[in-house]
Short mmCIF file of C-alpha atoms and ligand atoms in Angstrom, two decimals:
data_model
loop_
_atom_site.label_atom_id
_atom_site.label_comp_id
_atom_site.label_asym_id
_atom_site.label_seq_id
_atom_site.Cartn_x
_atom_site.Cartn_y
_atom_site.Cartn_z
CA MET A 1360 0.00 0.00 0.00
CA ASN A 1361 1.42 3.41 -0.90
CA GLU A 1362 1.71 6.28 1.52
CA SER A 1363 -1.43 8.15 0.51
CA ALA A 1364 -3.51 4.99 0.65
CA GLN A 1365 -2.23 4.35 4.15
CA ASN A 1366 -3.02 7.92 5.17
CA LEU A 1367 -6.58 7.56 3.96
CA ARG A 1368 -6.98 4.30 5.85
CA GLU A 1369 -5.58 5.78 9.07
CA LEU A 1370 -7.81 8.78 8.67
CA SER A 1371 -10.95 6.68 8.57
CA CYS A 1372 -10.03 5.34 12.04
CA ALA A 1373 -9.67 8.82 13.58
CA ASP A 1374 -12.14 9.63 16.40
CA ASP A 1375 -13.70 12.72 14.84
CA TYR A 1376 -13.98 11.21 11.37
CA ASP A 1377 -17.56 10.82 10.24
CA PRO A 1378 -17.98 10.19 6.50
CA ASN A 1379 -21.73 10.77 6.86
CA SER A 1380 -21.39 14.27 8.26
CA MET A 1381 -18.04 15.68 7.23
CA PRO A 1382 -17.51 19.31 8.25
CA VAL A 1383 -16.35 21.58 5.42
CA SER A 1384 -13.17 22.58 7.28
CA LYS A 1385 -12.27 18.96 8.08
CA ALA A 1386 -12.68 17.87 4.45
CA ARG A 1387 -10.41 20.74 3.34
CA GLU A 1388 -7.84 19.76 5.93
CA VAL A 1389 -7.84 16.10 4.84
CA ILE A 1390 -7.48 16.96 1.15
CA ALA A 1391 -4.61 19.37 1.92
CA ARG A 1392 -2.57 16.51 3.42
CA PHE A 1393 -2.33 14.73 0.09
CA LEU A 1394 -1.31 17.52 -2.22
CA ALA A 1395 2.18 17.27 -3.71
CA PRO A 1396 2.74 20.16 -6.17
CA VAL A 1397 4.09 19.72 -9.70
CA THR A 1398 7.84 20.29 -10.00
CA ALA A 1399 8.42 20.45 -13.77
CA THR A 1400 9.03 23.95 -15.10
CA GLU A 1401 9.18 25.76 -18.42
CA ARG A 1402 10.67 29.09 -19.48
CA LEU A 1403 8.26 31.54 -21.00
CA ASN A 1404 8.33 34.90 -22.61
CA LEU A 1405 7.11 37.40 -20.03
CA ARG A 1406 3.76 38.17 -21.65
CA ALA A 1407 2.90 34.47 -21.96
CA ALA A 1408 3.51 34.02 -18.24
CA LEU A 1409 0.41 35.94 -17.14
CA GLY A 1410 -1.65 33.78 -14.78
CA ARG A 1411 1.11 31.18 -14.44
CA VAL A 1412 2.88 30.18 -11.23
CA LEU A 1413 6.40 31.54 -10.84
CA ALA A 1414 8.88 28.67 -10.35
CA GLU A 1415 11.91 30.70 -9.20
CA ASP A 1416 12.50 33.85 -7.20
CA VAL A 1417 12.91 36.87 -9.45
CA VAL A 1418 16.04 38.65 -8.20
CA SER A 1419 16.61 42.24 -9.16
CA PRO A 1420 19.71 42.67 -11.38
CA LEU A 1421 19.67 46.42 -10.76
CA ASN A 1422 18.75 49.20 -8.39
CA VAL A 1423 15.21 50.53 -8.69
CA PRO A 1424 15.31 53.42 -9.18
CA ALA A 1425 18.70 53.22 -10.83
CA ASN A 1426 19.80 56.72 -9.66
CA ASP A 1427 18.92 59.23 -7.00
CA ASN A 1428 16.21 61.30 -8.68
CA SER A 1429 13.65 63.99 -8.04
CA ALA A 1430 10.16 63.23 -6.74
CA MET A 1431 8.94 66.73 -7.71
CA ASP A 1432 9.20 69.37 -10.39
CA GLY A 1433 11.57 72.06 -9.05
CA TYR A 1434 15.26 72.79 -8.51
CA ALA A 1435 18.08 70.50 -7.41
CA VAL A 1436 20.32 72.38 -4.97
CA ARG A 1437 23.24 71.85 -2.59
CA PHE A 1438 21.68 72.16 0.84
CA ALA A 1439 24.82 73.93 2.07
CA ASP A 1440 23.97 76.86 -0.24
CA LEU A 1441 20.61 77.51 1.44
CA LYS A 1442 20.22 79.92 4.34
CA GLY A 1443 18.89 79.02 7.77
CA GLU A 1444 17.11 82.37 7.75
CA GLY A 1445 16.32 84.75 4.92
CA SER A 1446 16.61 83.87 1.26
CA VAL A 1447 19.37 83.10 -1.20
CA ALA A 1448 19.66 83.61 -4.98
CA LEU A 1449 21.12 80.71 -6.99
CA LYS A 1450 22.16 80.60 -10.64
CA VAL A 1451 20.36 78.02 -12.80
CA ALA A 1452 23.24 76.14 -14.45
CA GLY A 1453 21.18 73.78 -16.59
CA THR A 1454 18.40 71.22 -16.62
CA SER A 1455 17.83 67.59 -15.63
CA PHE A 1456 14.73 66.12 -17.22
CA ALA A 1457 13.52 62.51 -17.05
CA GLY A 1458 15.79 60.61 -19.42
CA VAL A 1459 18.03 63.64 -20.12
CA PRO A 1460 20.33 64.21 -17.12
CA PHE A 1461 22.41 67.31 -16.37
CA GLN A 1462 25.98 66.89 -17.59
CA GLY A 1463 28.92 68.44 -15.85
CA ALA A 1464 29.75 69.66 -12.37
CA LEU A 1465 27.79 72.12 -10.32
CA LYS A 1466 29.60 75.00 -8.63
CA ALA A 1467 28.73 76.56 -5.29
CA GLY A 1468 25.86 79.01 -5.68
CA GLU A 1469 24.36 77.10 -8.61
CA CYS A 1470 21.28 74.94 -8.98
CA VAL A 1471 19.66 72.84 -11.72
CA ARG A 1472 16.11 72.99 -13.04
CA ILE A 1473 14.79 69.44 -12.53
CA MET A 1474 11.59 67.60 -13.36
CA THR A 1475 10.05 64.54 -11.66
CA GLY A 1476 12.21 61.51 -12.40
CA GLY A 1477 15.21 63.64 -13.41
CA VAL A 1478 18.57 62.30 -12.17
CA MET A 1479 20.10 64.31 -9.32
CA PRO A 1480 23.11 66.22 -10.71
CA ASN A 1481 26.50 65.58 -9.06
CA GLY A 1482 26.87 67.62 -5.92
CA THR A 1483 23.16 68.30 -5.35
CA ASP A 1484 21.39 66.71 -2.42
CA THR A 1485 18.03 68.46 -2.02
CA ILE A 1486 15.00 69.39 -4.14
CA VAL A 1487 13.14 72.64 -3.73
CA MET A 1488 9.67 72.49 -5.24
CA GLN A 1489 9.01 74.98 -8.04
CA GLU A 1490 6.10 76.42 -6.02
CA HIS A 1491 8.62 77.50 -3.33
CA VAL A 1492 10.97 79.62 -5.47
CA LYS A 1493 10.87 82.91 -7.29
CA ALA A 1494 12.34 82.43 -10.75
CA GLU A 1495 13.73 85.29 -12.87
CA GLN A 1496 15.74 84.62 -16.03
CA ASP A 1497 18.63 82.36 -14.98
CA ARG A 1498 18.26 82.96 -11.25
CA VAL A 1499 15.97 81.58 -8.57
CA THR A 1500 15.41 82.98 -5.11
CA ILE A 1501 14.80 80.40 -2.40
CA GLY A 1502 13.57 81.13 1.10
CA ALA A 1503 14.39 79.36 4.39
CA GLY A 1504 12.84 76.28 6.00
CA HIS A 1505 13.95 73.46 3.68
CA LYS A 1506 15.19 70.08 4.85
CA LYS A 1507 18.33 68.38 3.59
CA GLY A 1508 17.44 65.49 1.24
CA GLN A 1509 13.81 66.54 0.77
CA HIS A 1510 11.76 65.30 -2.22
CA LEU A 1511 14.42 62.80 -3.33
CA ARG A 1512 13.93 59.22 -4.45
CA ARG A 1513 17.08 57.32 -3.56
CA ALA A 1514 18.74 54.80 -5.87
CA GLY A 1515 17.62 51.30 -4.86
CA GLU A 1516 14.90 52.70 -2.60
CA ASP A 1517 12.18 50.47 -4.15
CA LEU A 1518 14.44 47.49 -4.79
CA GLY A 1519 18.18 46.99 -4.36
CA THR A 1520 20.42 44.96 -6.68
CA GLY A 1521 20.26 41.30 -5.58
CA GLN A 1522 17.01 41.74 -3.66
CA VAL A 1523 14.10 39.32 -4.28
CA ALA A 1524 11.48 41.20 -6.28
CA LEU A 1525 8.97 38.34 -6.53
CA LYS A 1526 8.85 35.05 -4.71
CA ARG A 1527 8.55 31.61 -6.24
CA GLY A 1528 4.96 30.38 -5.96
CA ILE A 1529 3.09 33.56 -6.78
CA VAL A 1530 0.48 33.51 -9.52
CA LEU A 1531 1.66 36.20 -11.93
CA ARG A 1532 -0.75 39.13 -12.26
CA PRO A 1533 -0.46 42.14 -14.57
CA ALA A 1534 1.38 44.15 -11.89
CA ASP A 1535 3.95 41.36 -11.51
CA ILE A 1536 4.50 41.11 -15.26
CA GLY A 1537 5.05 44.88 -15.30
CA LEU A 1538 7.42 44.72 -12.34
CA ILE A 1539 9.54 42.00 -13.97
CA SER A 1540 9.73 44.01 -17.19
CA SER A 1541 10.86 47.05 -15.17
CA LEU A 1542 13.93 45.00 -14.20
CA GLY A 1543 14.77 44.36 -17.84
CA ILE A 1544 13.91 40.66 -17.55
CA GLY A 1545 12.06 39.22 -20.55
CA GLU A 1546 11.71 35.53 -19.66
CA VAL A 1547 10.67 33.68 -16.53
CA SER A 1548 10.51 30.13 -15.29
CA VAL A 1549 7.01 28.89 -14.40
CA TYR A 1550 5.60 25.54 -13.31
CA ARG A 1551 4.07 23.50 -16.05
CA LYS A 1552 0.30 23.68 -16.27
CA LEU A 1553 -1.65 21.21 -14.20
CA ARG A 1554 -3.43 18.69 -16.45
CA VAL A 1555 -7.03 18.12 -15.44
CA ALA A 1556 -9.26 15.51 -17.08
CA PHE A 1557 -13.00 15.62 -16.46
CA PHE A 1558 -16.15 13.85 -17.50
CA SER A 1559 -19.83 13.83 -16.62
CA THR A 1560 -21.61 10.67 -15.55
CA GLY A 1561 -25.27 9.90 -16.10
CA ASP A 1562 -27.57 7.95 -18.41
CA GLU A 1563 -29.85 10.97 -18.64
CA LEU A 1564 -27.22 13.28 -20.13
CA VAL A 1565 -26.82 14.33 -23.74
CA SER A 1566 -24.21 16.73 -25.06
CA VAL A 1567 -25.07 20.04 -26.69
CA GLY A 1568 -25.67 19.33 -30.35
CA SER A 1569 -27.66 16.12 -29.77
CA GLN A 1570 -31.43 15.85 -29.53
CA PRO A 1571 -32.57 14.91 -26.00
CA LYS A 1572 -35.12 12.08 -25.82
CA GLU A 1573 -37.86 12.12 -23.24
CA GLY A 1574 -36.34 12.32 -19.75
CA GLN A 1575 -32.93 13.33 -21.02
CA ILE A 1576 -31.22 16.62 -20.21
CA PHE A 1577 -28.32 18.56 -21.63
CA ASP A 1578 -25.02 18.14 -19.85
CA SER A 1579 -24.05 21.53 -18.37
CA ASN A 1580 -21.47 20.48 -15.79
CA ARG A 1581 -18.77 19.93 -18.38
CA TYR A 1582 -19.25 23.48 -19.57
CA THR A 1583 -19.03 25.07 -16.12
CA LEU A 1584 -16.07 22.85 -15.25
CA HIS A 1585 -14.35 23.78 -18.47
CA GLY A 1586 -14.82 27.45 -17.62
CA MET A 1587 -13.72 27.19 -13.99
CA LEU A 1588 -10.65 25.12 -14.85
CA SER A 1589 -9.65 27.40 -17.71
CA ARG A 1590 -9.91 30.44 -15.45
CA LEU A 1591 -7.56 28.72 -13.00
CA GLY A 1592 -5.03 28.24 -15.78
CA CYS A 1593 -5.27 24.44 -16.01
CA GLU A 1594 -4.72 22.39 -19.14
CA VAL A 1595 -8.14 20.83 -19.64
CA LEU A 1596 -9.00 17.44 -21.05
CA ASP A 1597 -12.75 17.13 -21.68
CA MET A 1598 -13.64 13.44 -21.79
CA GLY A 1599 -17.32 13.87 -22.52
CA VAL A 1600 -20.31 12.09 -21.01
CA VAL A 1601 -19.88 8.56 -19.63
CA ARG A 1602 -22.92 6.33 -19.13
CA ASP A 1603 -23.70 4.78 -15.74
CA ASP A 1604 -22.09 1.54 -16.86
CA PRO A 1605 -19.33 -0.06 -14.76
CA MET A 1606 -17.28 -1.15 -17.78
CA LEU A 1607 -17.39 2.25 -19.47
CA LEU A 1608 -16.73 4.02 -16.19
CA GLU A 1609 -13.75 1.83 -15.39
CA LYS A 1610 -12.21 2.60 -18.75
CA ALA A 1611 -12.91 6.33 -18.37
CA PHE A 1612 -11.36 6.45 -14.87
CA LYS A 1613 -8.27 4.57 -16.07
CA ASP A 1614 -7.82 6.72 -19.17
CA ALA A 1615 -8.31 9.93 -17.23
CA ALA A 1616 -5.91 8.93 -14.44
CA SER A 1617 -3.16 8.00 -16.85
CA ALA A 1618 -3.53 11.20 -18.89
CA ALA A 1619 -3.85 13.80 -16.15
CA ASP A 1620 -2.65 15.03 -12.75
CA VAL A 1621 -6.21 15.44 -11.57
CA VAL A 1622 -9.47 13.71 -12.50
CA ILE A 1623 -12.78 15.45 -11.85
CA THR A 1624 -16.17 13.86 -12.40
CA SER A 1625 -19.69 15.03 -11.72
CA GLY A 1626 -22.63 12.89 -10.69
CA GLY A 1627 -22.87 9.34 -9.46
CA VAL A 1628 -21.40 9.92 -6.01
CA SER A 1629 -24.69 10.00 -4.06
CA VAL A 1630 -24.64 7.11 -1.66
CA GLY A 1631 -26.82 4.24 -2.79
CA GLU A 1632 -27.50 5.69 -6.21
CA ALA A 1633 -24.39 4.42 -7.91
CA ASP A 1634 -22.62 2.10 -5.57
CA PHE A 1635 -20.70 0.61 -8.43
CA VAL A 1636 -18.65 3.83 -8.66
CA LYS A 1637 -17.59 3.21 -5.08
CA VAL A 1638 -16.81 -0.45 -5.77
CA LEU A 1639 -14.93 0.54 -8.90
CA LEU A 1640 -12.84 3.16 -7.17
CA ASP A 1641 -12.04 0.78 -4.33
CA LYS A 1642 -10.57 -1.44 -7.02
CA LEU A 1643 -8.80 1.28 -9.03
CA GLY A 1644 -7.53 3.53 -6.28
CA GLU A 1645 -7.98 4.84 -2.78
CA VAL A 1646 -11.02 7.03 -2.57
CA VAL A 1647 -13.16 8.24 0.33
CA PHE A 1648 -16.84 9.09 -0.08
CA TRP A 1649 -18.16 11.79 2.17
CA LYS A 1650 -21.48 13.40 2.89
CA ILE A 1651 -20.26 16.90 3.56
CA ALA A 1652 -22.24 18.83 6.19
CA MET A 1653 -23.02 21.55 3.67
CA LYS A 1654 -25.77 22.69 1.34
CA PRO A 1655 -25.56 22.43 -1.58
CA GLY A 1656 -22.83 19.93 -2.32
CA ARG A 1657 -23.45 17.11 0.11
CA PRO A 1658 -21.88 14.09 -1.57
CA LEU A 1659 -18.20 14.42 -2.43
CA ALA A 1660 -15.55 11.82 -3.16
CA TYR A 1661 -11.84 12.47 -2.86
CA GLY A 1662 -8.79 10.28 -3.27
CA LYS A 1663 -6.08 8.99 -5.56
CA ILE A 1664 -6.32 6.85 -8.66
CA GLY A 1665 -2.71 5.89 -9.30
CA HIS A 1666 -0.77 9.14 -9.29
CA ALA A 1667 -3.82 11.22 -10.12
CA HIS A 1668 -5.89 13.09 -7.58
CA PHE A 1669 -9.58 12.44 -7.88
CA PHE A 1670 -12.51 14.71 -7.06
CA GLY A 1671 -15.95 13.15 -7.47
CA LEU A 1672 -18.31 16.12 -7.41
CA PRO A 1673 -22.09 15.87 -6.98
CA GLY A 1674 -24.25 15.90 -10.11
CA ASN A 1675 -26.40 18.94 -9.46
CA PRO A 1676 -25.09 21.91 -11.41
CA VAL A 1677 -24.97 24.37 -8.47
CA SER A 1678 -23.38 21.74 -6.22
CA VAL A 1679 -20.64 21.26 -8.81
CA MET A 1680 -19.75 24.94 -8.69
CA VAL A 1681 -19.97 25.26 -4.92
CA THR A 1682 -17.83 22.21 -4.23
CA PHE A 1683 -15.37 23.31 -6.91
CA TYR A 1684 -14.87 26.72 -5.32
CA GLN A 1685 -14.87 25.44 -1.74
CA PHE A 1686 -12.58 22.40 -2.18
CA VAL A 1687 -11.16 21.93 -5.64
CA ARG A 1688 -9.92 25.47 -6.40
CA ASP A 1689 -7.49 25.67 -3.49
CA ALA A 1690 -6.30 22.10 -4.09
CA LEU A 1691 -5.59 22.78 -7.77
CA LEU A 1692 -3.69 25.94 -6.94
CA VAL A 1693 -1.52 24.04 -4.44
CA LEU A 1694 -0.94 21.22 -6.93
CA GLY A 1695 0.03 23.77 -9.57
CA GLY A 1696 2.81 25.09 -7.33
CA ALA A 1697 1.11 28.22 -5.97
CA ASN A 1698 2.39 29.12 -2.51
CA PRO A 1699 0.93 30.48 -0.37
CA VAL A 1700 -2.62 29.67 -1.41
CA GLU A 1701 -4.96 32.05 0.35
CA PRO A 1702 -8.61 31.12 0.70
CA ILE A 1703 -11.03 33.28 -1.30
CA PRO A 1704 -11.61 36.28 0.99
CA THR A 1705 -14.89 36.86 2.77
CA PHE A 1706 -16.35 39.90 4.52
CA THR A 1707 -19.60 40.83 6.17
CA ALA A 1708 -22.58 42.59 4.67
CA THR A 1709 -26.06 43.41 5.89
CA CYS A 1710 -28.69 40.94 4.83
CA SER A 1711 -31.64 42.88 3.45
CA ALA A 1712 -34.30 40.15 3.77
CA ARG A 1713 -34.94 37.10 5.92
CA LEU A 1714 -32.99 33.96 4.98
CA LYS A 1715 -34.24 30.44 5.55
CA LYS A 1716 -31.62 28.22 7.14
CA ALA A 1717 -31.71 25.11 9.31
CA PRO A 1718 -28.87 24.51 11.80
CA GLY A 1719 -26.59 21.52 11.16
CA ARG A 1720 -24.89 22.32 7.86
CA THR A 1721 -22.85 25.12 6.34
CA GLU A 1722 -24.90 26.76 3.60
CA PHE A 1723 -23.60 28.51 0.51
CA GLN A 1724 -26.56 30.54 -0.69
CA ARG A 1725 -26.24 32.52 -3.88
CA GLY A 1726 -26.42 36.24 -3.27
CA ILE A 1727 -26.48 39.61 -4.95
CA LEU A 1728 -24.42 42.28 -3.25
CA THR A 1729 -25.41 45.89 -3.87
CA GLN A 1730 -24.28 49.23 -2.53
CA ASP A 1731 -26.86 51.73 -1.32
CA ALA A 1732 -26.70 55.51 -1.72
CA ALA A 1733 -24.96 55.86 1.66
CA GLY A 1734 -22.19 53.51 0.45
CA ASN A 1735 -23.19 50.50 2.61
CA TRP A 1736 -23.20 47.01 1.13
CA SER A 1737 -26.20 44.79 1.54
CA VAL A 1738 -26.97 41.36 0.19
CA ARG A 1739 -30.07 39.43 -0.84
CA VAL A 1740 -30.53 35.92 -2.22
CA THR A 1741 -31.03 35.26 -5.91
CA GLY A 1742 -34.40 33.59 -5.36
CA GLU A 1743 -35.06 29.86 -5.27
CA GLN A 1744 -31.98 28.12 -3.94
CA GLY A 1745 -32.41 24.58 -5.31
CA SER A 1746 -29.12 22.89 -6.17
CA GLY A 1747 -30.32 22.22 -9.71
CA ILE A 1748 -31.05 25.89 -10.47
CA LEU A 1749 -27.95 27.04 -12.29
CA ARG A 1750 -29.55 30.42 -12.95
CA SER A 1751 -29.06 31.16 -9.23
CA MET A 1752 -25.28 30.97 -9.81
CA SER A 1753 -25.47 32.93 -13.01
CA GLU A 1754 -27.36 35.80 -11.34
CA ALA A 1755 -25.22 35.77 -8.20
CA ASN A 1756 -22.18 37.90 -7.60
CA CYS A 1757 -21.39 36.31 -4.22
CA PHE A 1758 -21.92 33.34 -1.97
CA ILE A 1759 -23.65 34.03 1.34
CA ILE A 1760 -21.90 31.66 3.73
CA LEU A 1761 -24.07 30.66 6.69
CA PRO A 1762 -22.20 28.72 9.39
CA THR A 1763 -23.24 25.27 10.62
CA ASP A 1764 -25.05 26.34 13.80
CA GLN A 1765 -26.86 29.27 12.21
CA GLY A 1766 -30.68 29.15 12.01
CA ASN A 1767 -32.93 31.53 10.05
CA VAL A 1768 -31.38 34.94 9.46
CA ALA A 1769 -33.39 38.04 10.41
CA PRO A 1770 -33.42 41.04 8.04
CA GLY A 1771 -30.72 43.55 8.99
CA SER A 1772 -28.31 40.90 10.36
CA LEU A 1773 -24.71 40.76 9.27
CA VAL A 1774 -23.79 37.74 7.13
CA GLU A 1775 -20.52 36.50 5.65
CA VAL A 1776 -20.19 36.94 1.90
CA GLN A 1777 -17.62 35.76 -0.60
CA VAL A 1778 -17.36 37.75 -3.83
CA LEU A 1779 -17.23 35.66 -6.99
CA GLU A 1780 -15.13 38.01 -9.14
CA GLY A 1781 -11.71 39.52 -8.57
CA ILE A 1782 -10.37 42.55 -10.45
CA VAL A 1783 -6.87 41.41 -11.21
P1 LIG B 362 -26.49 12.36 -9.54
O1 LIG B 362 -25.58 12.79 -8.46
O2 LIG B 362 -25.78 11.63 -10.62
O3 LIG B 362 -27.65 11.61 -9.00
O4 LIG B 362 -27.08 13.68 -10.17
C1 LIG B 362 -27.87 14.56 -9.39
C2 LIG B 362 -28.70 15.47 -10.28
O5 LIG B 362 -27.86 16.26 -11.09
C3 LIG B 362 -29.61 14.73 -11.24
O6 LIG B 362 -30.82 15.43 -11.32
C4 LIG B 362 -28.85 14.79 -12.54
O7 LIG B 362 -29.71 14.72 -13.66
C5 LIG B 362 -28.19 16.13 -12.46
N1 LIG B 362 -26.96 16.11 -13.26
C6 LIG B 362 -25.98 15.19 -13.14
N2 LIG B 362 -25.01 15.44 -14.02
C7 LIG B 362 -25.36 16.55 -14.70
C8 LIG B 362 -24.76 17.30 -15.74
N3 LIG B 362 -23.56 16.95 -16.23
N4 LIG B 362 -25.40 18.38 -16.22
C9 LIG B 362 -26.60 18.74 -15.70
N5 LIG B 362 -27.23 18.08 -14.72
C10 LIG B 362 -26.63 16.98 -14.22
MG1 LIG B 363 -26.22 10.37 -12.10
#
């Protein structure tokens, strides 16, 4: 028995382990124990690296900024020339503009006209803002009260040569790509994409493009999964619909596990309904079946099939999305080399209408967050919350997360919300 199989076995003997009422946090904790990130890397042109996981620290080859420079439009002066009291007239010896520095040496009693970003001329150590001088022809008159070194940006102040600019494990966002380019670096090493194979199970399913017979429905889970996985930057392998047939399922599980790092299925994990999936997975790998104490998304299977991680998501379209965001997302990020992986942030908002909720399970209701004229955020549900109503996810811009012990929620109460979109 391999190590992960043994871990799963040991786990099922633990005192607080109840596969029929698995708390959300416990399930997350168990899954996290099994995640070994990919190690293979590839070098990419900077632009192509957007959204990928950085596989090495990016070390700055230069000082940022490269030179001492001005933070203001004004005059670069030698502080020693200024007066403690009264004013002094200095001769303007030249200019230092961004990209066009002042050449030559500055004599006592001279200053240089300088613009923001202009390199500090040799000998100058202080900037006097243009609003604080009286300028006439090639002379400026400067009053008292200035501080030595004011309005300067020092060389290396943002980043020194040899300093780590970005740490291995971050998911590269536009700001990071810009930062790397500001160091003159045009290529980076990233982890290879995680390969994720997925298929839908169910005799009732037909794919878009076919004509459903009576009692048949279109498969939507493969489309939402494709979208969610693509957004996470995974390489996706869509294996279609697989009938509730042990032979076909066995082949699909084997093919998927040999082709991918992660296998995701939807449907067929409800206890009783498709016991042959359980029997099959006992044979092919080490998989645990849980009834998670949550709504929606109760049945969930997790384990290993060979080297591949397996997530058996429920069949209902909303449950697929909720379990994906609450369990699979973080796991895929970890497997893809991201470090640290922060949970999707939550905050509190005022609930504008009563919410129905029974204690005993964590609920992920679909909500719409809106801001009122006074700037306060309030949230309401999207309407009917059935786990088959995908429109509730489509209309939502947040999950309303109601903790296990929570009962009905009175209007005006604060509830925890988790926004579905990020800006960067
Ligand atoms: P199951 O867990 O297989 O019993 O599925 C639960 C419910 O989700 C059933 O009503 C299924 O018809 C529905 N369902 C399962 N898979 C899909 C799918 N890929 N697309 C849309 N609905 C599905
Ligand atoms: Mg089914």
